[in-house]
Amino acid sequence: MSPAPTEKNFDKGLANTIAAESKMSFIDGVNGVLEYVGIHIDHLARNSTFEESTFLLWEGRLPTETELEELNAALRAEYSLPPGIIDLIRTFPVDSPPMHALQTAIAALALHDSDADVNDPEANRRKAIRLVAKTPAVVAAFDRFRSGKEIIEPRPEMDIASNFLWMLNGEEPTETMAKALDVCLILHADHGTNASTFTSLVIISTLSDMYSSIAGAIGALRGPLHGGANEGVMRMLEEIGDLSKVDEVIERKMANKEKIMGFGHRVYKAYDPRATYLKTFAKGLAEDTGNMELYQMSNRIEEIMNEKVAAKGIFPNVDFYSATTYWSLGLKLDLFTPMFAIARMSGWTGHCMEQLADNKLIRPGSSYTGPHEIPYVPMSDR
Ligand code: CMC
């Protein structure tokens, strides 16, 4: 039996606590390294696909050609949403934030899945496939519905990135767009015990079900200190307006001790390796799509932050240049965080399966700071 925690174990924000073991992603925050199952993120971004990286995260190795074909076929067979979920989406207020719509629809998918409460490895693997396959359809269906457009059926001959853009826009994406989105999905697929993944672990560790875990994770992701930061970056760029105002706005925010969205990280005290890749990407896409001023504004913010806070270990994180990238891909601002959720679905589900393979209820202690021995006072004497 492990000893009871004492006050000296208190670790606010769990910043110095190792709460799980995982073979999925390795992060070296000092040197700015991220690997999925030992493979450098840059090599995966250059050579892999989101589907292949998902197999890697779930199985702990790269697939053979046949295994990848099998996973692709299994995912594509699950692209469609049950009619009940489409009906449900049609009841959502059109001004709902897409992350609330996504969380509600994902929780509701449990009602249409006979595996929902079966917690064996095969059923969980089937649910993981369904969650990765159906999340893009939920995001696209809600966006079409709120825009007064017909909901578009998925195209099973397409990969996840291309099919998402098809369902969202009703047009086949260009190869460059589909490739750009696929790389974004790879870069966001997993990242250790981040806040949303930890949320999913806490829920699954009670032997609840995968849909409940993932709905919880979506709730954690939407916060502006986590995945919501990519939307925050874009709102900040809109607030700044043009390149000539960058210095003034950032100086003012820093003087007011406001956090600059897209900078800083709990683990990385060096340049986030995903941001390195996204910066190059954002520049190329901005050039191609006439959004160069957006890129130049971001670059200028980075220069200012470099002078002011790089010495404290604060650099751009994954959310900073993904904002320009998503904008250049034509995505609406409030779809940025749902994009993160589409990608992280492979990480969340993988971590849930990993946790269940060697489960222990996650239940930390807390340090009581209230009074003791207080007499109960009857209502009439208060
Ligand atoms: N802008 C200005 N100062 C910052 C920033 C920032 N973005 N981030 C951290 N700092 C400063 C902070 O003010 C504090 O300074 P001091 O020591 O002088 O009080 C110091 O750096 C440490 O900050 P912290 O908030 O205590 O550090 P943390 O490890 O608790 O927070 C963080 C990490 C990501 C919550 C924080 O950096 C932040 O709020 N960043 C902005 C939001 C953001 O971009 N989030 C996305 C995170 S990465 C991807 C993801 O998880 O989705």
Coordinates of C-alpha atoms and ligand atoms in Angstrom, one line a residue:
M1 CA 0.0 0.0 0.0
S2 CA 1.4 3.4 -0.9
P3 CA 1.8 5.9 2.0
A4 CA -0.8 8.5 2.5
P5 CA 0.1 11.9 0.8
T6 CA 1.3 14.6 3.1
E7 CA 1.3 18.4 2.8
K8 CA 4.8 18.3 1.4
N9 CA 3.5 16.4 -1.6
F10 CA 1.4 19.5 -2.5
D11 CA 2.1 20.5 -6.1
K12 CA -0.1 23.3 -7.4
G13 CA -1.1 22.7 -11.0
L14 CA 0.6 19.2 -10.8
A15 CA 3.6 20.8 -12.6
N16 CA 6.1 18.6 -10.8
T17 CA 4.0 15.4 -10.6
I18 CA 4.3 12.4 -12.8
A19 CA 0.8 11.1 -12.9
A20 CA 1.0 8.4 -15.6
E21 CA 3.2 6.1 -17.6
S22 CA 2.9 6.3 -21.3
K23 CA 4.7 4.9 -24.4
M24 CA 2.9 7.3 -26.7
S25 CA 4.7 10.7 -26.8
F26 CA 8.0 11.9 -25.4
I27 CA 8.6 15.6 -24.7
D28 CA 12.0 17.1 -23.8
G29 CA 10.9 20.6 -22.8
V30 CA 14.4 21.9 -22.3
N31 CA 15.7 21.0 -25.8
G32 CA 12.4 21.4 -27.6
V33 CA 11.9 17.8 -28.7
L34 CA 8.7 15.9 -29.4
E35 CA 8.6 12.2 -30.5
Y36 CA 5.7 9.9 -31.0
V37 CA 6.8 6.4 -29.9
G38 CA 10.4 7.5 -30.4
I39 CA 10.0 9.0 -33.9
H40 CA 10.8 12.7 -34.2
I41 CA 7.7 14.8 -34.9
D42 CA 9.5 16.5 -37.8
H43 CA 10.1 13.2 -39.5
L44 CA 6.4 12.3 -39.0
A45 CA 5.2 15.7 -40.3
R46 CA 7.4 15.3 -43.4
N47 CA 6.7 11.6 -44.2
S48 CA 3.6 10.3 -42.4
T49 CA -0.1 10.8 -42.5
F50 CA -2.6 11.4 -39.7
E51 CA -4.0 7.9 -40.1
E52 CA -0.5 6.3 -40.0
S53 CA 0.5 8.4 -37.0
T54 CA -2.7 7.3 -35.2
F55 CA -1.8 3.7 -35.8
L56 CA 1.7 4.5 -34.4
L57 CA 0.2 6.1 -31.2
W58 CA -2.3 3.3 -30.7
E59 CA -0.1 0.3 -31.5
G60 CA 3.4 1.6 -30.5
R61 CA 4.9 0.9 -34.0
L62 CA 4.5 1.9 -37.6
P63 CA 2.0 -0.2 -39.6
T64 CA 2.7 -2.5 -42.5
E65 CA 1.1 -1.6 -45.8
T66 CA -1.8 -4.1 -45.1
E67 CA -2.3 -2.9 -41.5
L68 CA -2.5 0.7 -42.7
E69 CA -5.0 -0.3 -45.4
E70 CA -7.1 -2.1 -42.8
L71 CA -7.1 0.9 -40.5
N72 CA -8.0 3.2 -43.3
A73 CA -10.9 0.9 -44.3
A74 CA -12.1 0.7 -40.7
L75 CA -12.0 4.5 -40.3
R76 CA -13.7 5.2 -43.6
A77 CA -16.5 2.7 -42.8
E78 CA -17.3 4.9 -39.7
Y79 CA -17.2 8.4 -41.3
S80 CA -21.0 8.8 -41.4
L81 CA -23.0 10.0 -38.4
P82 CA -26.1 8.1 -37.1
P83 CA -29.2 10.0 -38.4
G84 CA -30.1 10.6 -34.7
I85 CA -26.9 12.7 -34.3
I86 CA -27.7 14.8 -37.4
D87 CA -31.2 15.3 -36.1
L88 CA -29.7 16.4 -32.7
I89 CA -27.3 18.8 -34.4
R90 CA -30.3 20.4 -36.2
T91 CA -31.8 21.2 -32.8
F92 CA -28.7 23.2 -31.7
P93 CA -29.0 27.0 -31.5
V94 CA -27.2 28.4 -34.6
D95 CA -25.1 30.7 -32.4
S96 CA -23.8 27.8 -30.2
P97 CA -20.0 27.8 -29.9
P98 CA -18.8 24.8 -32.0
M99 CA -16.9 23.3 -29.1
H100 CA -20.1 23.1 -27.1
A101 CA -21.8 21.5 -30.1
L102 CA -19.0 19.1 -30.5
Q103 CA -19.0 18.1 -26.8
T104 CA -22.7 17.5 -26.8
A105 CA -22.7 15.5 -30.1
I106 CA -19.8 13.3 -28.9
A107 CA -21.5 12.6 -25.6
A108 CA -24.7 11.7 -27.5
L109 CA -22.8 9.3 -29.8
A110 CA -22.8 6.9 -26.8
L111 CA -26.5 6.6 -27.2
H112 CA -26.1 5.2 -30.7
D113 CA -23.3 2.8 -29.9
S114 CA -24.0 -0.7 -28.5
D115 CA -20.3 -0.8 -27.5
A116 CA -20.7 2.3 -25.4
D117 CA -20.5 0.6 -22.0
V118 CA -18.4 -2.4 -23.0
N119 CA -14.9 -1.7 -21.6
D120 CA -12.9 -4.6 -23.2
P121 CA -9.9 -3.8 -25.4
E122 CA -11.7 -4.8 -28.7
A123 CA -14.8 -2.7 -27.9
N124 CA -12.6 0.2 -26.9
R125 CA -10.6 0.0 -30.1
R126 CA -13.8 0.0 -32.1
K127 CA -15.0 3.1 -30.2
A128 CA -11.6 4.8 -30.8
I129 CA -12.0 4.2 -34.5
R130 CA -15.5 5.6 -34.4
L131 CA -14.5 8.7 -32.5
V132 CA -11.6 9.5 -34.8
A133 CA -13.7 8.9 -37.9
K134 CA -16.9 10.7 -36.8
T135 CA -15.5 13.9 -35.1
P136 CA -14.7 15.6 -38.4
A137 CA -18.3 14.9 -39.6
V138 CA -19.7 16.4 -36.4
V139 CA -17.7 19.6 -36.8
A140 CA -18.5 19.9 -40.5
A141 CA -22.2 19.1 -40.0
F142 CA -22.7 21.7 -37.3
D143 CA -20.9 24.4 -39.3
R144 CA -23.1 23.6 -42.4
F145 CA -26.2 23.6 -40.3
R146 CA -25.5 27.0 -38.6
S147 CA -24.6 28.5 -42.0
G148 CA -28.0 27.4 -43.4
K149 CA -26.4 25.0 -45.8
E150 CA -27.1 21.3 -46.5
I151 CA -25.2 18.8 -44.4
I152 CA -22.8 16.9 -46.8
E153 CA -22.3 13.2 -46.7
P154 CA -18.7 12.0 -46.2
R155 CA -16.7 10.6 -49.1
P156 CA -15.2 7.2 -48.0
E157 CA -12.6 7.3 -50.8
M158 CA -10.9 10.3 -49.2
D159 CA -8.5 10.5 -46.2
I160 CA -9.6 12.2 -43.0
A161 CA -8.2 15.6 -43.9
S162 CA -9.6 15.8 -47.4
N163 CA -12.9 14.3 -46.4
F164 CA -13.2 17.0 -43.6
L165 CA -12.6 19.8 -46.1
W166 CA -15.1 18.2 -48.5
M167 CA -17.8 18.0 -45.9
L168 CA -17.1 21.5 -44.6
N169 CA -16.9 23.3 -48.0
G170 CA -18.7 21.0 -50.4
E171 CA -15.7 21.3 -52.7
E172 CA -12.8 18.9 -53.3
P173 CA -9.8 20.5 -51.5
T174 CA -6.6 21.2 -53.5
E175 CA -3.7 18.8 -52.8
T176 CA -1.9 21.6 -51.0
M177 CA -4.8 22.3 -48.7
A178 CA -5.4 18.7 -47.9
K179 CA -1.7 18.1 -47.2
A180 CA -1.5 21.2 -45.0
L181 CA -4.4 20.0 -42.9
D182 CA -3.1 16.5 -42.7
V183 CA 0.2 17.8 -41.3
C184 CA -1.6 20.0 -38.8
L185 CA -3.5 16.9 -37.6
I186 CA -0.2 14.9 -37.2
L187 CA 1.4 17.8 -35.2
H188 CA -1.6 18.0 -32.8
A189 CA -2.3 14.3 -32.4
D190 CA -0.7 13.8 -29.0
H191 CA 1.2 15.6 -26.4
G192 CA 1.8 13.7 -23.2
T193 CA -0.4 14.3 -20.1
N194 CA -1.7 17.7 -21.2
A195 CA -4.8 19.1 -19.4
S196 CA -7.4 17.5 -21.7
T197 CA -5.6 14.1 -21.9
F198 CA -5.3 14.1 -18.1
T199 CA -9.0 14.9 -17.9
S200 CA -9.8 11.9 -20.1
L201 CA -7.5 9.7 -17.9
V202 CA -9.2 10.8 -14.7
I203 CA -12.6 9.8 -16.2
I204 CA -11.6 6.5 -17.8
S205 CA -9.8 5.5 -14.6
T206 CA -13.1 5.3 -12.8
L207 CA -14.0 2.6 -15.4
S208 CA -16.6 5.0 -16.9
D209 CA -16.8 4.8 -20.7
M210 CA -14.7 6.3 -23.5
Y211 CA -17.5 8.7 -24.7
S212 CA -17.7 10.3 -21.3
S213 CA -13.9 10.5 -21.1
I214 CA -13.7 12.2 -24.5
A215 CA -16.6 14.6 -23.8
G216 CA -14.7 15.6 -20.7
A217 CA -11.5 16.1 -22.6
I218 CA -13.2 18.3 -25.1
G219 CA -14.4 20.5 -22.2
A220 CA -10.9 20.9 -21.0
L221 CA -9.5 21.6 -24.4
R222 CA -11.7 24.5 -25.1
G223 CA -10.2 26.7 -22.3
P224 CA -8.0 29.6 -23.5
L225 CA -5.0 28.3 -21.5
H226 CA -5.2 25.1 -23.5
G227 CA -6.5 24.5 -27.0
G228 CA -8.7 27.6 -27.0
A229 CA -5.4 29.6 -27.4
N230 CA -5.4 29.2 -31.2
E231 CA -8.7 31.0 -31.4
G232 CA -7.3 33.6 -28.9
V233 CA -4.3 34.2 -31.2
M234 CA -6.5 34.9 -34.1
R235 CA -8.7 37.3 -32.1
M236 CA -5.6 39.1 -31.0
L237 CA -4.4 39.4 -34.6
E238 CA -7.9 40.8 -35.5
E239 CA -7.7 43.2 -32.6
I240 CA -4.3 44.5 -33.7
G241 CA -5.6 45.0 -37.2
D242 CA -2.4 45.7 -39.2
L243 CA 1.3 45.5 -39.0
S244 CA 1.9 49.1 -38.0
K245 CA -0.1 48.6 -34.7
V246 CA 1.6 45.4 -33.5
D247 CA 4.3 47.1 -31.3
E248 CA 1.8 49.4 -29.6
V249 CA -0.8 46.7 -28.8
I250 CA 1.7 44.1 -27.6
E251 CA 3.6 46.7 -25.5
R252 CA 0.3 47.7 -23.9
K253 CA -0.8 44.1 -23.2
M254 CA 2.6 43.3 -21.7
A255 CA 2.4 46.5 -19.5
N256 CA -1.1 45.3 -18.3
K257 CA 0.4 41.9 -17.5
E258 CA -1.9 40.2 -20.0
K259 CA -0.9 36.9 -21.3
I260 CA 0.0 36.9 -25.0
M261 CA -2.0 34.0 -26.5
G262 CA 0.1 31.4 -28.3
F263 CA 3.2 32.0 -26.1
G264 CA 4.5 30.0 -23.2
H265 CA 4.1 26.3 -22.3
R266 CA 4.0 24.3 -19.1
V267 CA 6.6 21.9 -20.4
Y268 CA 8.6 23.6 -23.2
K269 CA 11.0 26.2 -22.0
A270 CA 12.5 26.2 -25.5
Y271 CA 10.9 26.7 -29.0
D272 CA 8.0 24.3 -29.3
P273 CA 9.1 21.9 -32.1
R274 CA 5.6 21.9 -33.6
A275 CA 5.7 25.7 -33.8
T276 CA 9.0 25.6 -35.8
Y277 CA 7.3 23.4 -38.4
L278 CA 4.0 25.4 -38.4
K279 CA 5.9 28.7 -38.8
T280 CA 7.3 27.6 -42.1
F281 CA 4.0 26.2 -43.1
A282 CA 2.1 29.4 -42.1
K283 CA 4.5 31.5 -44.2
G284 CA 4.0 29.3 -47.3
L285 CA 0.3 29.1 -47.0
A286 CA 0.0 32.9 -46.3
E287 CA 2.0 33.6 -49.4
D288 CA -0.2 31.3 -51.5
T289 CA -3.5 32.7 -50.2
G290 CA -2.7 36.4 -49.9
N291 CA -2.5 36.5 -46.1
M292 CA 1.1 37.7 -45.9
E293 CA 0.3 40.6 -43.6
L294 CA -1.1 38.1 -41.0
Y295 CA 2.1 36.2 -41.1
Q296 CA 4.2 39.4 -40.9
M297 CA 2.2 40.5 -37.9
S298 CA 2.8 37.1 -36.2
N299 CA 6.5 37.3 -37.0
R300 CA 6.7 40.8 -35.5
I301 CA 4.9 39.6 -32.3
E302 CA 7.4 36.9 -32.0
E303 CA 10.3 39.3 -32.4
I304 CA 8.9 41.6 -29.6
M305 CA 8.3 38.6 -27.3
N306 CA 11.8 37.3 -28.1
E307 CA 13.3 40.5 -26.7
K308 CA 11.0 40.6 -23.7
V309 CA 10.5 37.1 -22.4
A310 CA 12.6 34.5 -24.3
A311 CA 15.1 34.7 -21.4
K312 CA 12.2 33.4 -19.1
G313 CA 11.8 30.4 -21.5
I314 CA 8.7 31.8 -23.2
F315 CA 8.5 31.0 -26.9
P316 CA 5.7 30.5 -29.5
N317 CA 3.7 27.3 -28.8
V318 CA 1.8 25.1 -31.2
D319 CA -1.2 27.4 -31.1
F320 CA 0.6 30.5 -32.3
Y321 CA 1.3 29.7 -36.0
S322 CA -1.5 27.3 -36.3
A323 CA -3.8 30.3 -36.2
T324 CA -2.3 31.8 -39.4
T325 CA -2.3 28.3 -40.9
Y326 CA -5.9 27.6 -40.3
W327 CA -7.0 31.1 -41.4
S328 CA -5.1 30.7 -44.6
L329 CA -6.9 27.4 -45.1
G330 CA -10.1 29.3 -45.0
L331 CA -11.3 28.0 -41.7
K332 CA -13.6 30.1 -39.5
L333 CA -12.1 31.4 -36.4
D334 CA -14.3 29.4 -34.0
L335 CA -13.4 26.2 -35.9
F336 CA -9.7 26.4 -34.9
T337 CA -10.2 24.6 -31.5
P338 CA -12.5 22.0 -33.0
M339 CA -9.6 21.3 -35.5
F340 CA -7.4 20.6 -32.5
A341 CA -10.0 18.2 -31.1
I342 CA -10.2 16.3 -34.4
A343 CA -6.5 15.7 -34.2
R344 CA -6.2 15.1 -30.5
M345 CA -9.0 12.4 -30.7
S346 CA -6.3 9.9 -31.7
G347 CA -4.2 10.9 -28.6
W348 CA -7.1 11.0 -26.2
T349 CA -8.5 7.6 -27.2
G350 CA -4.9 6.1 -27.3
H351 CA -4.3 7.3 -23.7
C352 CA -7.7 5.9 -22.6
M353 CA -6.8 2.5 -24.0
E354 CA -3.3 2.7 -22.4
Q355 CA -4.8 3.6 -19.0
L356 CA -7.3 0.7 -19.1
A357 CA -4.5 -1.8 -19.9
D358 CA -3.0 -1.0 -16.4
N359 CA -5.7 0.9 -14.6
K360 CA -5.6 2.6 -11.2
L361 CA -8.2 5.1 -10.1
I362 CA -6.8 8.6 -10.3
R363 CA -7.7 10.3 -7.1
P364 CA -5.2 12.8 -5.7
G365 CA -5.4 14.3 -2.2
S366 CA -6.0 17.9 -1.3
S367 CA -4.6 20.1 1.4
Y368 CA -7.5 21.2 3.6
T369 CA -7.1 24.9 4.5
G370 CA -10.5 25.5 6.2
P371 CA -11.2 25.7 10.0
H372 CA -11.9 22.8 12.4
E373 CA -14.2 22.3 15.5
I374 CA -16.7 24.9 14.5
P375 CA -20.0 24.5 16.4
Y376 CA -23.2 24.1 14.4
V377 CA -25.3 27.3 14.9
P378 CA -29.1 26.9 14.6
M379 CA -30.6 29.0 11.8
S380 CA -32.5 31.3 14.4
D381 CA -29.1 32.3 16.0
R382 CA -27.2 33.2 12.8
Ligands
CMC1 N1 2.5 36.0 -22.2 C1 3.2 36.7 -21.3 N2 3.8 36.2 -20.2 C2 3.7 34.8 -20.1 C3 3.0 34.0 -21.0 C4 2.4 34.6 -22.1 N3 1.7 33.9 -23.0 N4 3.0 32.8 -20.6 C5 3.7 32.8 -19.4 N5 4.1 34.0 -19.1 C6 4.8 34.5 -17.9 C7 3.9 34.6 -16.7 O1 3.3 35.9 -16.6 C8 4.8 34.2 -15.6 O2 5.6 35.3 -15.3 P1 6.1 35.7 -13.8 O3 7.0 34.5 -13.4 O4 6.9 36.9 -14.0 O5 4.9 35.8 -13.0 C9 5.7 33.1 -16.1 O6 5.7 33.4 -17.6 C10 5.2 31.7 -15.9 O7 3.8 31.6 -16.4 P2 2.7 30.7 -15.8 O8 1.4 31.1 -16.4 O9 2.8 30.6 -14.3 O10 3.2 29.3 -16.4 P3 2.4 28.0 -16.5 O11 3.3 26.9 -16.7 O12 1.4 27.8 -15.4 O13 1.5 28.3 -17.8 C11 0.6 28.5 -19.9 C12 1.7 27.8 -19.1 C13 0.5 27.8 -21.3 C14 -0.8 28.4 -19.2 C15 0.9 30.0 -20.1 O14 2.2 30.1 -20.7 C16 -0.1 30.8 -20.8 O15 -1.1 31.2 -20.2 N6 0.0 31.0 -22.2 C17 -0.9 31.7 -23.0 C18 -2.1 30.7 -23.4 C19 -1.6 29.7 -24.4 O16 -0.9 30.0 -25.4 N7 -1.9 28.4 -24.2 C20 -1.6 27.3 -25.1 C21 -0.6 26.4 -24.4 S1 0.2 25.2 -25.5 C22 -0.9 24.3 -26.4 C23 -2.1 23.8 -25.6 O17 -1.9 23.3 -24.5 O18 -3.2 23.9 -26.1

